[in-house]
XYZ file of C-alpha atoms in Angstrom:
384
model
C 26.750 -39.471 -67.007
C 30.391 -38.826 -67.908
C 32.878 -39.292 -65.092
C 34.459 -35.871 -65.628
C 31.272 -33.968 -64.837
C 30.970 -32.573 -61.306
C 28.882 -34.595 -58.842
C 26.820 -31.454 -58.235
C 25.333 -31.756 -61.731
C 23.336 -34.692 -60.340
C 21.718 -37.274 -62.601
C 19.136 -37.280 -65.364
C 15.929 -39.261 -64.751
C 15.853 -42.740 -66.248
C 14.019 -46.054 -66.017
C 10.754 -46.104 -64.074
C 11.283 -42.512 -62.989
C 11.500 -41.332 -66.607
C 8.475 -43.458 -67.562
C 6.403 -41.693 -64.924
C 7.670 -38.311 -66.097
C 6.600 -39.124 -69.654
C 3.017 -39.612 -68.448
C 2.854 -36.081 -67.008
C 0.562 -33.589 -68.783
C 3.379 -31.036 -68.341
C 5.911 -33.156 -70.274
C 6.271 -33.399 -74.056
C 9.056 -33.626 -76.613
C 11.571 -34.598 -73.971
C 11.071 -31.751 -71.494
C 8.651 -30.108 -69.086
C 6.709 -27.047 -70.213
C 4.830 -24.184 -68.595
C 1.293 -23.487 -69.861
C 2.510 -19.963 -70.687
C 5.630 -20.001 -72.842
C 8.828 -18.329 -71.648
C 9.609 -15.361 -73.836
C 12.064 -13.736 -71.436
C 14.303 -15.970 -69.313
C 17.629 -14.160 -69.113
C 19.504 -16.638 -71.275
C 20.939 -14.131 -73.759
C 24.677 -13.471 -73.880
C 24.062 -9.757 -73.277
C 22.170 -10.463 -70.070
C 24.809 -12.905 -68.853
C 27.559 -10.368 -69.585
C 25.698 -7.657 -67.691
C 25.285 -10.003 -64.700
C 29.043 -10.367 -64.400
C 30.004 -6.796 -65.246
C 27.145 -4.451 -64.330
C 24.170 -3.898 -62.099
C 23.676 -1.925 -58.911
C 26.736 -0.873 -56.862
C 24.801 -2.243 -53.875
C 24.443 -5.854 -55.012
C 26.296 -7.046 -51.896
C 26.101 -5.643 -48.349
C 29.201 -3.983 -46.926
C 28.876 -6.152 -43.793
C 26.914 -9.319 -42.973
C 23.206 -8.454 -42.675
C 21.553 -8.751 -39.247
C 20.559 -12.337 -38.495
C 19.664 -14.410 -35.458
C 21.804 -17.293 -34.294
C 19.606 -20.285 -33.415
C 20.271 -23.578 -31.633
C 18.444 -26.889 -31.336
C 17.058 -25.877 -27.941
C 15.034 -23.113 -29.610
C 12.908 -25.825 -31.248
C 12.634 -28.256 -28.334
C 8.989 -27.440 -27.648
C 6.519 -27.834 -30.550
C 4.513 -24.669 -31.236
C 0.780 -24.487 -30.652
C 0.259 -22.603 -33.934
C 2.077 -23.043 -37.239
C 5.595 -21.624 -36.969
C 7.900 -20.730 -39.859
C 11.597 -19.963 -39.431
C 13.312 -18.172 -42.297
C 16.853 -19.546 -42.589
C 17.861 -17.250 -45.456
C 17.072 -17.125 -49.177
C 14.405 -19.831 -49.782
C 15.333 -22.154 -46.901
C 12.487 -22.433 -44.399
C 11.710 -24.605 -41.408
C 7.934 -25.150 -41.256
C 6.220 -26.587 -38.189
C 2.522 -27.339 -38.519
C 0.325 -29.771 -36.594
C 3.363 -31.288 -34.881
C 5.039 -31.965 -38.248
C 8.444 -30.403 -38.968
C 9.436 -29.923 -42.627
C 12.539 -28.263 -44.056
C 12.053 -26.501 -47.402
C 14.811 -26.079 -50.031
C 17.731 -26.360 -47.593
C 20.951 -24.649 -48.717
C 23.769 -24.525 -46.178
C 26.540 -24.364 -48.767
C 28.750 -21.316 -49.217
C 27.911 -20.870 -52.909
C 24.873 -21.860 -55.048
C 27.194 -23.304 -57.674
C 28.451 -26.669 -58.937
C 31.979 -25.570 -58.011
C 33.241 -24.604 -54.584
C 35.622 -22.005 -55.989
C 33.311 -19.961 -58.243
C 29.955 -18.267 -57.865
C 28.429 -15.759 -55.477
C 29.113 -16.308 -51.788
C 26.438 -16.037 -49.130
C 26.076 -12.721 -47.300
C 25.686 -14.279 -43.847
C 26.386 -17.602 -42.202
C 23.475 -20.022 -41.827
C 21.478 -18.952 -38.750
C 21.167 -22.563 -37.599
C 24.004 -25.072 -37.921
C 23.168 -28.332 -39.695
C 24.143 -30.246 -36.544
C 21.633 -28.159 -34.588
C 18.681 -28.940 -36.835
C 15.862 -30.478 -34.779
C 14.522 -33.874 -35.897
C 12.800 -33.536 -39.273
C 9.805 -35.413 -40.650
C 10.616 -34.480 -44.250
C 12.642 -32.317 -46.601
C 10.534 -30.603 -49.254
C 12.044 -29.413 -52.535
C 10.620 -27.049 -55.165
C 13.065 -27.657 -58.054
C 16.670 -28.487 -58.810
C 18.443 -25.121 -59.155
C 21.582 -24.641 -57.075
C 20.117 -22.006 -54.771
C 17.366 -24.482 -53.794
C 19.075 -27.875 -54.038
C 22.560 -28.003 -52.527
C 24.797 -31.077 -52.817
C 26.726 -30.629 -49.529
C 23.482 -30.098 -47.606
C 21.798 -33.146 -49.157
C 24.759 -35.347 -48.301
C 24.777 -34.101 -44.726
C 21.055 -34.832 -44.298
C 20.759 -37.971 -46.466
C 20.716 -40.435 -43.588
C 18.928 -38.193 -41.079
C 15.650 -37.435 -42.839
C 12.993 -40.141 -43.326
C 11.299 -38.549 -46.373
C 12.364 -36.380 -49.281
C 9.396 -34.920 -51.166
C 10.062 -33.426 -54.599
C 8.544 -32.589 -57.979
C 8.919 -35.210 -60.713
C 12.471 -36.205 -61.603
C 14.359 -34.401 -58.815
C 14.795 -37.705 -57.001
C 17.405 -38.726 -59.577
C 19.788 -36.147 -58.136
C 19.067 -37.235 -54.575
C 19.725 -40.891 -55.299
C 23.066 -40.089 -56.927
C 24.056 -38.160 -53.812
C 23.218 -40.906 -51.347
C 19.540 -40.609 -50.420
C 17.920 -44.056 -50.333
C 15.340 -44.542 -53.084
C 12.678 -45.686 -50.612
C 12.893 -42.325 -48.837
C 12.095 -40.301 -51.978
C 8.567 -39.405 -53.131
C 8.057 -37.440 -56.373
C 4.901 -35.632 -57.403
C 3.274 -33.874 -60.343
C 1.244 -30.680 -60.071
C -1.898 -31.175 -57.964
C -0.684 -34.505 -56.594
C -0.780 -34.647 -52.820
C 0.540 -36.594 -49.865
C 0.513 -36.441 -46.069
C 3.317 -36.183 -43.543
C 2.495 -37.613 -40.131
C 3.869 -37.071 -36.656
C 2.421 -38.554 -33.455
C -0.828 -39.508 -35.137
C -1.479 -36.108 -36.754
C -1.096 -35.645 -40.494
C -0.391 -32.475 -42.449
C -1.547 -32.541 -46.058
C 0.881 -31.375 -48.747
C -0.249 -30.426 -52.249
C 2.150 -29.898 -55.162
C 1.082 -26.636 -56.845
C 1.971 -25.202 -60.272
C 4.650 -22.581 -60.801
C 6.071 -20.896 -63.906
C 9.787 -21.549 -63.947
C 12.395 -23.933 -65.405
C 14.970 -26.471 -64.224
C 18.458 -27.772 -64.899
C 21.847 -28.092 -63.230
C 24.152 -28.789 -66.187
C 24.553 -28.018 -69.857
C 22.188 -30.654 -71.245
C 19.373 -31.146 -68.716
C 17.258 -28.040 -69.229
C 13.680 -28.741 -68.044
C 14.353 -32.447 -67.499
C 12.774 -32.206 -64.031
C 9.637 -30.440 -62.823
C 9.347 -27.258 -60.715
C 6.538 -26.480 -58.266
C 5.211 -24.764 -55.174
C 3.677 -26.533 -52.172
C 0.560 -25.962 -50.069
C 0.437 -27.072 -46.431
C -3.101 -27.882 -45.330
C -3.284 -28.261 -41.563
C -6.186 -29.020 -39.252
C -6.881 -25.319 -38.689
C -4.483 -23.244 -40.803
C -3.034 -23.266 -44.302
C 0.352 -22.174 -45.649
C 1.603 -21.799 -49.215
C 5.168 -21.837 -50.500
C 5.065 -20.542 -54.079
C 8.496 -21.868 -55.165
C 10.366 -20.000 -57.870
C 7.947 -18.643 -60.441
C 6.940 -15.893 -62.797
C 3.377 -14.656 -62.532
C 0.876 -17.182 -63.860
C -2.931 -17.386 -63.894
C -2.551 -20.810 -62.280
C -2.148 -19.026 -58.950
C -5.855 -18.192 -59.186
C -6.543 -21.918 -59.300
C -4.328 -22.428 -56.262
C -6.508 -19.952 -54.402
C -9.743 -21.491 -55.633
C -8.727 -25.049 -54.728
C -6.729 -24.561 -51.563
C -6.982 -21.000 -50.270
C -7.293 -18.758 -48.513
C -3.950 -19.150 -46.745
C -3.003 -17.862 -43.323
C 0.570 -17.351 -44.501
C 2.214 -17.342 -47.923
C 5.970 -17.639 -48.548
C 6.753 -15.980 -51.877
C 10.004 -15.121 -53.673
C 10.641 -11.412 -54.193
C 14.315 -11.341 -55.234
C 16.420 -12.109 -58.291
C 14.211 -10.286 -60.801
C 14.905 -8.317 -63.949
C 12.999 -7.432 -67.126
C 15.229 -9.923 -68.950
C 14.034 -12.863 -66.871
C 10.485 -11.736 -66.080
C 9.089 -15.087 -67.231
C 10.922 -17.108 -64.565
C 10.808 -14.867 -61.461
C 8.133 -12.709 -59.879
C 9.809 -9.665 -58.409
C 8.258 -7.739 -55.504
C 5.138 -6.307 -57.131
C 4.119 -9.536 -58.844
C 4.808 -11.422 -55.600
C 2.127 -9.309 -53.947
C -0.173 -10.118 -56.865
C 0.566 -13.832 -56.376
C -0.411 -13.527 -52.711
C -3.691 -11.865 -53.692
C -4.421 -14.521 -56.317
C -3.832 -17.353 -53.876
C -6.099 -15.783 -51.272
C -9.205 -15.444 -53.372
C -11.381 -12.297 -53.285
C -10.823 -9.647 -50.625
C -13.184 -9.597 -47.665
C -14.599 -6.127 -46.909
C -11.725 -4.647 -48.885
C -9.128 -6.566 -46.842
C -6.708 -9.103 -48.309
C -6.642 -12.038 -45.879
C -3.491 -13.760 -44.684
C 0.082 -12.593 -44.246
C 2.879 -12.702 -46.821
C 6.480 -13.657 -46.004
C 8.860 -12.334 -48.701
C 11.760 -14.741 -49.309
C 14.512 -15.365 -51.891
C 16.466 -12.241 -50.997
C 19.108 -11.072 -48.532
C 21.458 -14.092 -48.758
C 22.904 -14.396 -52.284
C 23.675 -11.977 -55.128
C 21.711 -13.570 -57.980
C 20.534 -10.549 -59.957
C 21.448 -6.993 -60.977
C 19.443 -5.132 -58.348
C 20.707 -3.943 -54.962
C 20.506 -6.462 -52.129
C 17.893 -4.474 -50.173
C 15.783 -3.491 -53.183
C 13.403 -6.491 -53.060
C 12.490 -5.601 -49.473
C 12.009 -1.920 -50.230
C 9.801 -2.607 -53.235
C 7.701 -5.335 -51.629
C 7.101 -3.051 -48.638
C 5.808 -0.321 -50.956
C 3.740 -2.763 -53.053
C 2.165 -4.455 -50.038
C 1.167 -1.128 -48.529
C -0.409 -0.072 -51.830
C -2.390 -3.337 -52.032
C -3.354 -3.647 -48.349
C -1.357 -6.852 -47.838
C 0.065 -7.662 -44.394
C 3.768 -8.564 -44.491
C 6.076 -10.582 -42.281
C 9.631 -9.189 -42.400
C 11.810 -11.378 -40.171
C 15.569 -11.310 -40.119
C 17.241 -14.551 -41.231
C 16.914 -17.004 -38.351
C 13.771 -15.405 -36.943
C 10.596 -17.440 -36.390
C 7.108 -16.142 -37.141
C 3.508 -17.319 -36.978
C 0.622 -16.173 -39.177
C -0.641 -14.090 -36.246
C 2.656 -12.694 -34.952
C 5.452 -11.403 -37.138
C 7.654 -8.301 -37.385
C 6.692 -6.006 -40.232
C 9.210 -3.160 -39.970
C 12.468 -2.640 -41.848
C 15.673 -4.029 -40.302
C 17.995 -3.624 -43.284
C 20.137 -0.531 -43.969
C 18.966 2.257 -46.224
C 20.846 2.250 -49.524
C 19.894 3.491 -52.977
C 17.417 1.343 -54.898
C 15.264 1.492 -58.032
C 11.495 1.613 -57.834
C 9.039 -0.445 -59.876
C 8.574 2.560 -62.166
C 12.340 2.802 -62.702
C 12.973 -0.905 -63.292
C 9.743 -2.774 -64.110
C 9.686 -6.554 -64.413
C 6.363 -7.860 -65.706
C 5.779 -11.417 -66.895
C 4.483 -11.885 -70.451
C 1.288 -13.479 -71.715
C -0.931 -12.359 -68.805
C -4.614 -11.494 -69.105
C -5.835 -8.076 -67.926
C -7.570 -9.615 -64.890
C -4.200 -10.852 -63.645
C -2.294 -7.656 -64.488
C -4.867 -5.627 -62.560
C -3.751 -7.398 -59.385
C -0.171 -6.151 -59.716
C 0.203 -3.054 -57.475
C 1.884 0.003 -58.941
C 3.049 1.993 -55.896
């Protein structure tokens, strides 16, 4: 890689790592592919121009959103049931079966390769990096800046025994100082275990419909994914960044139902409907991963994430929460609606609004529906 490029661009896979990538069923002609082609990914000049010049007047809050300040002492005692702490955007601290895993940690001020440009976070991280409890692993879903943050990786590089990623993402980590022997990379449906005090939690790499890249010439050079946590008694699913895909039905058939799902609801638009879900399709993803309803009830609880921390789309900052609340009620899905920094369990979680009321557009006003979907999948998308 040229010396003038920012360190945050990372590194392209090479050597044995690239050889393994080339054996992946998802990889051909020098890049990873989704089973359903992307027809709408927001890459047009018109969409980019609108991002910088238009959108809702409420894209940023007028004051930092409510959030809880946490310290290491809050996590001194391991929970009896799975516990998930939302740290803002897609950063989550998951505790299950005595194992503690940090997902997509971003403590940086901006999800950008440059410290002086790009959207700034709405609120400070609820938990300081120095206050993080001991971790058994960091789990990554893909290499975009709002999920993989150079300053955070460098701060944690020597503190975390395992870094678990989709194929190819380890190249970035190695360049930033994570020892190669601490990195494990997986293809869709590969699995591993993370152990603590003799108990192991099973992790399964699940498909998502997205893309990757940190620079100008590495589009889709690394894989993207979700992750299922299979514990001794309960199951959790982190969907990663994704558009709606029939592969979520397979996730439900193989690994569901889940006691809690963590699904992105923000950063959507009709122009990039093939890379992000949006609120209504997020509810559909939850339903697909759960399998058929029981007595008309959708099992499990859904935690909406990927909103409330960064301005990454044209919609208002509260709109994802408003729309997912309406969609979940229409579909009979139980929600968890914590403030950033708040911990929940599958059985106990707040489900009422905590954000201010500002103007927002409904699903009817601003639809965002992924392309290429069969009617059986589209029928699962609520239309409140």
